[in-house]
Short mmCIF file of C-alpha atoms and ligand atoms in Angstrom, two decimals:
data_model
loop_
_atom_site.label_atom_id
_atom_site.label_comp_id
_atom_site.label_asym_id
_atom_site.label_seq_id
_atom_site.Cartn_x
_atom_site.Cartn_y
_atom_site.Cartn_z
CA UNK A 1 20.88 4.99 0.36
CA UNK A 2 19.83 2.16 2.68
CA UNK A 3 20.19 -1.39 1.40
CA UNK A 4 16.51 -1.73 0.55
CA UNK A 5 13.87 0.65 -0.76
CA UNK A 6 11.62 -0.28 2.16
CA UNK A 7 14.34 0.54 4.71
CA UNK A 8 14.69 3.92 3.01
CA UNK A 9 10.90 4.47 2.96
CA UNK A 10 10.68 3.58 6.67
CA UNK A 11 13.08 6.41 7.49
CA UNK A 12 10.30 8.87 6.62
CA UNK A 13 8.14 7.24 9.26
CA UNK A 14 10.92 7.44 11.87
CA UNK A 15 11.45 11.08 11.01
CA UNK A 16 7.76 11.99 11.36
CA UNK A 17 7.25 9.99 14.57
CA UNK A 18 9.37 12.62 16.38
CA UNK A 19 6.63 15.18 15.79
CA UNK A 20 3.47 13.27 16.72
CA UNK A 21 2.10 11.96 19.95
CA UNK A 22 0.54 8.74 18.71
CA UNK A 23 0.64 5.63 20.88
CA UNK A 24 3.60 3.25 20.79
CA UNK A 25 1.15 0.58 19.70
CA UNK A 26 0.17 2.57 16.62
CA UNK A 27 3.79 3.37 15.74
CA UNK A 28 4.77 -0.29 16.06
CA UNK A 29 1.80 -1.41 14.01
CA UNK A 30 2.78 0.82 11.07
CA UNK A 31 6.28 -0.63 10.76
CA UNK A 32 5.08 -3.94 9.24
CA UNK A 33 2.89 -4.94 6.27
CA UNK A 34 -0.35 -6.66 7.24
CA UNK A 35 -0.16 -9.33 4.54
CA UNK A 36 2.10 -10.08 1.57
CA UNK A 37 1.44 -12.50 -1.27
CA UNK A 38 3.92 -13.76 -3.88
CA UNK A 39 2.55 -15.77 -6.78
CA UNK A 40 3.81 -17.55 -9.89
CA UNK A 41 1.64 -16.96 -12.95
CA UNK A 42 1.85 -19.48 -15.80
CA UNK A 43 1.14 -17.93 -19.23
CA UNK A 44 0.82 -19.71 -22.57
CA UNK A 45 2.77 -17.53 -24.99
CA UNK A 46 1.75 -16.96 -28.62
CA UNK A 47 4.42 -19.34 -29.88
CA UNK A 48 3.04 -22.15 -27.73
CA UNK A 49 5.71 -22.05 -25.00
CA UNK A 50 4.86 -21.69 -21.31
CA UNK A 51 6.37 -18.84 -19.28
CA UNK A 52 6.06 -18.37 -15.56
CA UNK A 53 5.90 -14.77 -14.30
CA UNK A 54 6.43 -13.60 -10.72
CA UNK A 55 3.67 -11.44 -9.24
CA UNK A 56 3.11 -9.76 -5.87
CA UNK A 57 0.39 -8.05 -3.86
CA UNK A 58 0.98 -6.42 -0.47
CA UNK A 59 -1.80 -5.10 1.78
CA UNK A 60 0.11 -2.82 4.08
CA UNK A 61 -2.47 -1.52 6.54
CA UNK A 62 -6.27 -1.65 6.56
CA UNK A 63 -7.15 0.14 9.78
CA UNK A 64 -8.86 2.99 7.91
CA UNK A 65 -10.66 0.79 5.36
CA UNK A 66 -10.12 -1.69 2.52
CA UNK A 67 -6.62 -1.41 1.09
CA UNK A 68 -6.06 0.45 -2.16
CA UNK A 69 -3.27 0.76 -4.67
CA UNK A 70 -2.10 0.14 -8.21
CA UNK A 71 -0.51 -2.78 -10.04
CA UNK A 72 2.79 -2.16 -11.79
CA UNK A 73 4.24 -4.09 -14.74
CA UNK A 74 7.98 -3.46 -14.85
CA UNK A 75 11.25 -5.44 -15.03
CA UNK A 76 12.40 -4.06 -11.64
CA UNK A 77 9.29 -5.14 -9.69
CA UNK A 78 10.24 -7.03 -6.51
CA UNK A 79 8.64 -7.72 -3.15
CA UNK A 80 10.77 -4.95 -1.64
CA UNK A 81 9.50 -2.41 -4.16
CA UNK A 82 5.85 -3.50 -3.89
CA UNK A 83 6.00 -3.37 -0.09
CA UNK A 84 7.46 0.16 -0.20
CA UNK A 85 4.79 1.30 -2.63
CA UNK A 86 2.08 -0.25 -0.41
CA UNK A 87 3.54 1.62 2.57
CA UNK A 88 3.36 4.91 0.64
CA UNK A 89 -0.25 4.18 -0.37
CA UNK A 90 -1.19 3.79 3.31
CA UNK A 91 0.05 7.28 4.05
CA UNK A 92 -1.27 8.73 0.80
CA UNK A 93 -4.83 7.54 1.48
CA UNK A 94 -4.61 8.92 5.03
CA UNK A 95 -3.27 12.30 3.77
CA UNK A 96 -6.32 12.64 1.51
CA UNK A 97 -8.63 11.31 4.25
CA UNK A 98 -9.92 8.52 1.99
CA UNK A 99 -11.62 5.60 3.79
CA UNK A 100 -8.87 3.26 2.57
CA UNK A 101 -5.68 1.63 3.73
CA UNK A 102 -2.70 1.07 1.44
CA UNK A 103 -1.73 -1.75 -0.92
CA UNK A 104 0.27 -2.34 -4.08
CA UNK A 105 0.82 -5.06 -6.63
CA UNK A 106 3.18 -5.82 -9.44
CA UNK A 107 4.46 -8.33 -11.96
CA UNK A 108 8.12 -8.57 -12.94
CA UNK A 109 8.25 -8.23 -16.72
CA UNK A 110 8.97 -5.93 -19.61
CA UNK A 111 5.43 -5.38 -20.93
CA UNK A 112 6.79 -4.09 -24.25
CA UNK A 113 8.02 -7.64 -25.03
CA UNK A 114 4.54 -9.20 -24.78
CA UNK A 115 1.82 -9.26 -27.41
CA UNK A 116 -1.62 -7.86 -26.50
CA UNK A 117 -3.04 -11.36 -26.17
CA UNK A 118 -0.16 -12.46 -23.93
CA UNK A 119 -0.74 -9.37 -21.77
CA UNK A 120 -4.42 -10.24 -21.45
CA UNK A 121 -3.66 -13.83 -20.43
CA UNK A 122 -1.07 -12.60 -17.92
CA UNK A 123 -3.47 -10.02 -16.40
CA UNK A 124 -6.26 -12.57 -16.06
CA UNK A 125 -3.77 -15.09 -14.64
CA UNK A 126 -2.66 -12.55 -12.04
CA UNK A 127 -6.27 -12.08 -10.89
CA UNK A 128 -6.78 -15.88 -10.76
CA UNK A 129 -3.73 -16.03 -8.46
CA UNK A 130 -4.73 -13.19 -6.12
CA UNK A 131 -8.57 -13.43 -6.23
CA UNK A 132 -8.85 -14.47 -2.58
CA UNK A 133 -6.63 -11.57 -1.52
CA UNK A 134 -8.67 -8.76 -3.20
CA UNK A 135 -12.32 -7.62 -3.27
CA UNK A 136 -14.41 -4.42 -3.17
CA UNK A 137 -14.35 -4.49 0.67
CA UNK A 138 -10.89 -6.01 1.05
CA UNK A 139 -8.37 -4.64 -1.44
CA UNK A 140 -8.94 -2.70 -4.66
CA UNK A 141 -6.26 -2.67 -7.41
CA UNK A 142 -5.80 0.18 -9.94
CA UNK A 143 -3.37 1.25 -12.68
CA UNK A 144 0.27 2.15 -12.03
CA UNK A 145 3.44 2.15 -14.15
CA UNK A 146 2.77 0.42 -17.54
CA UNK A 147 -0.78 -0.68 -16.71
CA UNK A 148 -3.82 1.02 -18.21
CA UNK A 149 -7.67 1.06 -18.31
CA UNK A 150 -7.84 -1.90 -20.69
CA UNK A 151 -5.78 -4.04 -18.28
CA UNK A 152 -8.01 -2.91 -15.39
CA UNK A 153 -11.05 -3.93 -17.45
CA UNK A 154 -9.60 -7.43 -17.96
CA UNK A 155 -8.88 -7.70 -14.24
CA UNK A 156 -12.41 -6.64 -13.24
CA UNK A 157 -13.90 -9.03 -15.80
CA UNK A 158 -11.78 -11.93 -14.56
CA UNK A 159 -12.72 -11.29 -10.94
CA UNK A 160 -16.40 -11.12 -11.97
CA UNK A 161 -16.08 -14.48 -13.77
CA UNK A 162 -14.52 -16.06 -10.66
CA UNK A 163 -17.20 -14.66 -8.35
CA UNK A 164 -20.04 -15.15 -10.86
CA UNK A 165 -21.13 -11.58 -10.17
CA UNK A 166 -20.37 -8.37 -12.05
CA UNK A 167 -18.15 -6.62 -9.51
CA UNK A 168 -17.03 -3.22 -10.88
CA UNK A 169 -15.90 -1.90 -7.48
CA UNK A 170 -13.09 -4.50 -7.21
CA UNK A 171 -10.78 -2.51 -9.52
CA UNK A 172 -10.58 1.21 -10.36
CA UNK A 173 -9.15 2.98 -13.40
CA UNK A 174 -11.42 0.88 -15.66
CA UNK A 175 -12.59 1.92 -19.14
CA UNK A 176 -15.64 4.23 -18.92
CA UNK A 177 -17.91 1.61 -20.49
CA UNK A 178 -17.00 -0.90 -17.76
CA UNK A 179 -17.78 1.39 -14.83
CA UNK A 180 -14.79 3.72 -14.98
CA UNK A 181 -15.02 7.33 -13.80
CA UNK A 182 -14.72 10.40 -15.94
CA UNK A 183 -11.48 12.19 -15.10
CA UNK A 184 -9.65 9.11 -13.72
CA UNK A 185 -7.18 8.97 -16.62
CA UNK A 186 -6.00 12.54 -16.01
CA UNK A 187 -6.51 12.57 -12.21
CA UNK A 188 -2.90 12.18 -11.05
CA UNK A 189 -1.77 15.15 -13.11
CA UNK A 190 -4.87 17.23 -12.40
CA UNK A 191 -4.41 16.69 -8.66
CA UNK A 192 -0.72 17.63 -8.93
CA UNK A 193 -1.70 20.75 -10.84
CA UNK A 194 -4.01 21.85 -7.99
CA UNK A 195 -1.19 21.33 -5.47
CA UNK A 196 1.33 23.27 -7.59
CA UNK A 197 -1.12 26.13 -8.14
CA UNK A 198 -1.92 26.46 -4.43
CA UNK A 199 1.77 26.43 -3.46
CA UNK A 200 2.76 28.91 -6.19
CA UNK A 201 0.12 31.35 -5.00
CA UNK A 202 1.51 31.09 -1.45
CA UNK A 203 5.03 31.90 -2.59
CA UNK A 204 3.75 34.68 -4.91
CA UNK A 205 5.09 33.21 -8.10
CA UNK A 206 3.36 33.83 -11.43
CA UNK A 207 3.18 31.09 -14.10
CA UNK A 208 4.76 33.26 -16.83
CA UNK A 209 7.89 33.73 -14.78
CA UNK A 210 8.18 30.06 -13.76
CA UNK A 211 10.23 27.51 -15.69
CA UNK A 212 9.50 23.79 -15.39
CA UNK A 213 11.29 20.52 -16.27
CA UNK A 214 9.36 17.23 -16.26
CA UNK A 215 11.10 13.85 -16.09
CA UNK A 216 8.85 11.10 -17.53
CA UNK A 217 6.29 11.38 -20.31
CA UNK A 218 3.82 8.64 -19.30
CA UNK A 219 0.20 9.21 -18.29
CA UNK A 220 1.08 11.55 -15.41
CA UNK A 221 4.20 13.30 -16.78
CA UNK A 222 2.79 14.21 -20.21
CA UNK A 223 -0.49 15.43 -18.73
CA UNK A 224 1.07 17.62 -16.01
CA UNK A 225 3.45 19.12 -18.61
CA UNK A 226 0.50 20.01 -20.80
CA UNK A 227 -1.66 21.36 -17.95
CA UNK A 228 1.16 23.61 -16.76
CA UNK A 229 1.97 24.74 -20.26
CA UNK A 230 -1.71 25.65 -20.90
CA UNK A 231 -1.77 27.59 -17.62
CA UNK A 232 1.14 29.75 -18.83
CA UNK A 233 4.12 28.04 -17.13
CA UNK A 234 7.21 27.75 -19.31
CA UNK A 235 7.87 24.01 -19.66
CA UNK A 236 11.46 23.99 -20.93
CA UNK A 237 12.31 20.27 -20.78
CA UNK A 238 10.58 16.90 -20.93
CA UNK A 239 11.92 13.35 -21.17
CA UNK A 240 10.97 9.72 -21.60
CA UNK A 241 13.05 6.62 -20.89
CA UNK A 242 14.95 7.20 -24.17
CA UNK A 243 16.11 10.79 -23.61
CA UNK A 244 15.09 14.41 -23.13
CA UNK A 245 14.49 17.62 -25.09
CA UNK A 246 15.20 21.13 -23.81
CA UNK A 247 14.33 24.58 -25.12
CA UNK A 248 15.06 27.77 -23.23
CA UNK A 249 12.03 29.42 -24.85
CA UNK A 250 9.65 26.66 -23.78
CA UNK A 251 8.36 23.57 -25.61
CA UNK A 252 5.07 22.94 -27.42
CA UNK A 253 3.90 20.12 -25.19
CA UNK A 254 0.67 19.34 -27.07
CA UNK A 255 2.69 18.71 -30.24
CA UNK A 256 5.27 16.55 -28.46
CA UNK A 257 2.42 14.52 -26.99
CA UNK A 258 0.88 13.96 -30.40
CA UNK A 259 4.28 12.93 -31.65
CA UNK A 260 4.78 10.46 -28.82
CA UNK A 261 1.25 9.08 -29.36
CA UNK A 262 2.15 8.15 -32.90
CA UNK A 263 4.40 5.74 -30.95
CA UNK A 264 7.70 7.43 -31.58
CA UNK A 265 9.75 8.20 -28.48
CA UNK A 266 10.79 11.71 -27.58
CA UNK A 267 14.18 10.85 -29.02
CA UNK A 268 12.63 10.57 -32.48
CA UNK A 269 12.02 14.32 -32.31
CA UNK A 270 15.66 15.00 -32.92
CA UNK A 271 15.33 17.31 -35.88
CA UNK A 272 13.66 14.92 -38.27
CA UNK A 273 10.17 16.23 -38.04
CA UNK A 274 7.87 19.21 -38.00
CA UNK A 275 7.87 19.51 -34.20
CA UNK A 276 11.57 20.08 -34.37
CA UNK A 277 11.08 22.91 -36.82
CA UNK A 278 8.38 24.51 -34.72
CA UNK A 279 10.30 24.12 -31.47
CA UNK A 280 14.00 24.74 -31.50
CA UNK A 281 15.43 22.43 -28.92
CA UNK A 282 18.53 20.75 -27.66
CA UNK A 283 18.78 17.03 -27.02
CA UNK A 284 19.89 16.26 -23.47
CA UNK A 285 20.01 13.19 -21.25
CA UNK A 286 17.59 12.33 -18.48
CA UNK A 287 20.33 13.01 -15.97
CA UNK A 288 20.95 16.48 -17.44
CA UNK A 289 17.24 17.26 -17.24
CA UNK A 290 17.27 16.65 -13.49
CA UNK A 291 20.09 19.15 -12.98
CA UNK A 292 18.69 21.99 -15.15
CA UNK A 293 18.52 25.45 -13.65
CA UNK A 294 14.69 25.66 -13.51
CA UNK A 295 12.20 26.88 -10.91
CA UNK A 296 10.15 23.68 -10.75
CA UNK A 297 11.43 20.14 -11.25
CA UNK A 298 8.83 17.39 -11.60
CA UNK A 299 10.13 13.81 -11.40
CA UNK A 300 7.24 11.80 -12.90
CA UNK A 301 8.96 8.49 -13.69
CA UNK A 302 10.35 5.99 -11.18
CA UNK A 303 11.84 5.80 -7.66
CA UNK A 304 15.23 7.00 -6.46
CA UNK A 305 16.00 9.41 -9.32
CA UNK A 306 17.40 12.10 -7.04
CA UNK A 307 19.87 10.45 -4.70
CA UNK A 308 23.20 10.96 -2.99
CA UNK A 309 25.03 10.75 -6.32
CA UNK A 310 23.30 13.68 -8.06
CA UNK A 311 21.66 15.72 -5.29
CA UNK A 312 24.47 18.26 -5.13
CA UNK A 313 23.84 19.15 -8.81
CA UNK A 314 20.12 19.84 -8.44
CA UNK A 315 19.41 23.52 -9.14
CA UNK A 316 15.59 23.67 -9.10
CA UNK A 317 13.92 25.70 -6.34
CA UNK A 318 10.86 23.48 -5.94
CA UNK A 319 10.52 19.75 -6.53
CA UNK A 320 7.02 18.29 -6.92
CA UNK A 321 7.05 14.48 -6.76
CA UNK A 322 4.57 13.16 -9.30
CA UNK A 323 6.32 9.75 -9.29
CA UNK A 324 6.29 7.58 -6.18
CA UNK A 325 9.52 7.81 -4.20
CA UNK A 326 11.72 9.72 -6.72
CA UNK A 327 13.84 11.39 -3.98
CA UNK A 328 15.81 9.17 -1.58
CA UNK A 329 15.77 9.97 2.13
CA UNK A 330 19.49 10.86 2.09
CA UNK A 331 18.88 13.29 -0.78
CA UNK A 332 15.96 14.79 1.16
CA UNK A 333 18.26 15.90 3.96
CA UNK A 334 20.73 17.53 1.56
CA UNK A 335 17.98 19.30 -0.38
CA UNK A 336 16.62 20.66 2.87
CA UNK A 337 20.06 21.99 3.87
CA UNK A 338 20.34 23.63 0.45
CA UNK A 339 16.95 25.35 0.85
CA UNK A 340 15.25 23.40 -1.95
CA UNK A 341 11.59 22.67 -1.22
CA UNK A 342 10.33 19.14 -1.83
CA UNK A 343 6.57 18.54 -2.11
CA UNK A 344 6.03 14.84 -1.43
CA UNK A 345 4.47 12.08 -3.56
CA UNK A 346 1.93 11.16 -0.87
CA UNK A 347 0.32 14.57 -1.43
CA UNK A 348 1.31 15.63 -4.95
CA UNK A 349 0.34 12.44 -6.84
CA UNK A 350 -2.67 11.57 -4.66
CA UNK A 351 -5.15 12.82 -7.28
CA UNK A 352 -5.04 9.37 -8.92
CA UNK A 353 -6.17 7.43 -5.88
CA UNK A 354 -8.64 10.18 -4.95
CA UNK A 355 -10.52 9.80 -8.24
CA UNK A 356 -10.16 6.01 -7.81
CA UNK A 357 -12.08 6.50 -4.57
CA UNK A 358 -14.71 8.50 -6.48
CA UNK A 359 -14.92 5.67 -9.02
CA UNK A 360 -15.44 3.10 -6.24
CA UNK A 361 -18.17 5.29 -4.69
CA UNK A 362 -19.90 5.64 -8.09
CA UNK A 363 -19.70 1.86 -8.68
CA UNK A 364 -21.27 1.16 -5.31
CA UNK A 365 -24.01 3.78 -5.57
CA UNK A 366 -24.72 3.20 -9.26
CA UNK A 367 -24.94 6.95 -9.82
CA UNK A 368 -22.31 8.41 -12.16
CA UNK A 369 -20.89 11.93 -11.94
CA UNK A 370 -20.04 14.49 -14.62
CA UNK A 371 -16.43 15.44 -15.32
CA UNK A 372 -17.13 18.81 -13.75
CA UNK A 373 -18.33 17.16 -10.52
CA UNK A 374 -15.30 14.85 -10.40
CA UNK A 375 -12.82 17.68 -10.93
CA UNK A 376 -14.60 20.01 -8.51
CA UNK A 377 -14.46 17.38 -5.74
CA UNK A 378 -10.85 16.57 -6.60
CA UNK A 379 -9.88 20.23 -6.38
CA UNK A 380 -11.59 20.66 -3.01
CA UNK A 381 -9.78 17.66 -1.52
CA UNK A 382 -6.35 18.46 -2.96
CA UNK A 383 -6.46 22.11 -1.91
CA UNK A 384 -7.84 21.37 1.56
CA UNK A 385 -5.13 18.81 2.39
CA UNK A 386 -2.36 20.95 0.85
CA UNK A 387 -3.45 23.82 3.12
CA UNK A 388 -3.45 21.58 6.20
CA UNK A 389 0.01 20.17 5.48
CA UNK A 390 1.35 23.64 4.72
CA UNK A 391 0.03 24.83 8.10
CA UNK A 392 1.67 21.88 9.93
CA UNK A 393 4.94 22.55 8.11
CA UNK A 394 4.87 26.24 9.11
CA UNK A 395 3.81 25.59 12.70
CA UNK A 396 6.41 22.90 13.43
CA UNK A 397 9.07 24.37 11.09
CA UNK A 398 9.48 21.03 9.30
CA UNK A 399 9.71 20.13 5.58
CA UNK A 400 6.48 19.44 3.68
CA UNK A 401 7.27 15.72 3.47
CA UNK A 402 7.57 15.32 7.22
CA UNK A 403 4.45 17.49 7.65
CA UNK A 404 2.52 15.21 5.27
CA UNK A 405 3.59 12.15 7.28
CA UNK A 406 2.65 13.88 10.53
CA UNK A 407 -0.79 14.68 9.08
CA UNK A 408 -1.28 11.06 7.93
CA UNK A 409 0.08 9.65 11.20
CA UNK A 410 -2.38 11.65 13.25
CA UNK A 411 -5.26 10.12 11.28
CA UNK A 412 -3.78 6.60 11.24
CA UNK A 413 -2.87 6.80 14.93
CA UNK A 414 -6.38 7.87 15.84
CA UNK A 415 -7.87 4.93 13.92
CA UNK A 416 -5.46 2.39 15.44
CA UNK A 417 -5.97 3.79 18.95
CA UNK A 418 -9.76 3.50 18.61
CA UNK A 419 -9.37 -0.28 18.95
CA UNK A 420 -7.54 0.17 22.26
CA UNK A 421 -3.89 0.56 23.26
CA UNK A 422 -1.75 -0.63 26.14
CA UNK A 423 -2.07 2.85 27.63
CA UNK A 424 -5.84 2.57 27.51
CA UNK A 425 -6.13 -0.90 29.04
CA UNK A 426 -3.48 -0.43 31.72
CA UNK A 427 -3.40 3.31 32.45
CA UNK A 428 -6.76 4.50 31.15
CA UNK A 429 -5.06 6.98 28.80
CA UNK A 430 -7.16 8.06 25.81
CA UNK A 431 -5.30 9.76 22.96
CA UNK A 432 -6.85 12.98 21.66
N1 LIG B 1 -1.04 3.88 -8.78
C1 LIG B 1 -1.57 5.12 -8.31
C2 LIG B 1 -0.78 5.60 -7.10
O1 LIG B 1 0.35 5.25 -6.90
C3 LIG B 1 -3.07 5.06 -8.09
C4 LIG B 1 -3.55 4.07 -7.08
C5 LIG B 1 -5.07 3.91 -7.05
O2 LIG B 1 -5.75 4.58 -7.79
O3 LIG B 1 -5.52 3.07 -6.26
O4 LIG B 1 -1.24 6.42 -6.36
#
């Protein structure tokens, strides 16, 4: 893999640029983040000591609208990672035709080491530090890895205190009582489910004859495992950061979820409890889960899980990226050679930001939708864009990832060109 995550992410852009006819100006523009902010956040800890945390926010591109993207709390957060995630958000919002550009934020910490009150002070401190960089018409944060509705509520509240105006549209993924949208908590998985269902119908595969392994049992991973299981797919393996469980016959996902909710990790299932008696299973490692002989593999945890080191052992037929960036660009090429289909993050996990857009629209209009309306609109958008990307992939004989980038680039290129290009000023060329 390249020496930085961003260098690796940029390779996808280079790859897709070969298949589009956007202006050189637009291509150049998309290679750099628009603005990056690094902040130090002082937090008074419960024992009276002061700790300084490092936080970041990157607005990658805002040609198509205010920038949008989550905030991640994780020990590996760095400017390189946040910039890559902001880059992906730019393309993700364009793929779904949302009137947004891309952004991302993060704080370097292990959130499990902080008390709830320390987390609140840190989240409010982060907003104090970035308040001039965000806003309902500028940049709109949301949840990501290890952040949740409560944290989004604190962030919205803090911004409202600073501005002396209740400003729900500055953050999405809020609790329902603070202007959140129905269906936002399950949106990433629900959107991924619509993508998987539309692809499986194209390749004539029935749920009952399809085995699935899911890496990651957070908000997105646990929900997609349960949705697929309810729809009749055989989910044979799931994992969290501690380890994985596997059962050839299929797992009872609802029970495992309940178990995990009672705050025991998946590892605690190891034959000490009722779930273990209901579901016979083997204990395997996260790495073994990735290399299982299943039809569908769903990486729903972190970046760079499938890379040059393990790509040759991957046996799944279809990979649906519910995490952001789980397959490295080098692994992509090898998977393609081996005939394994990869459905990219910027399409598959875009349900989250799509319902974030719906939340922002509801906050601005003051009219709130039913869950049925939210999910209906989500389905229409996910299926429509999946169809378009599938058509591009077939027509140009390129992988779905490159097709998704081509689709996004056409929209981004059009928006950038609308402000004028060298070709327009000098040669009078107007791009179609
Ligand atoms: N963090 C999510 C993502 O990576 C959601 C972003 C949002 O809702 O703005 O897509």
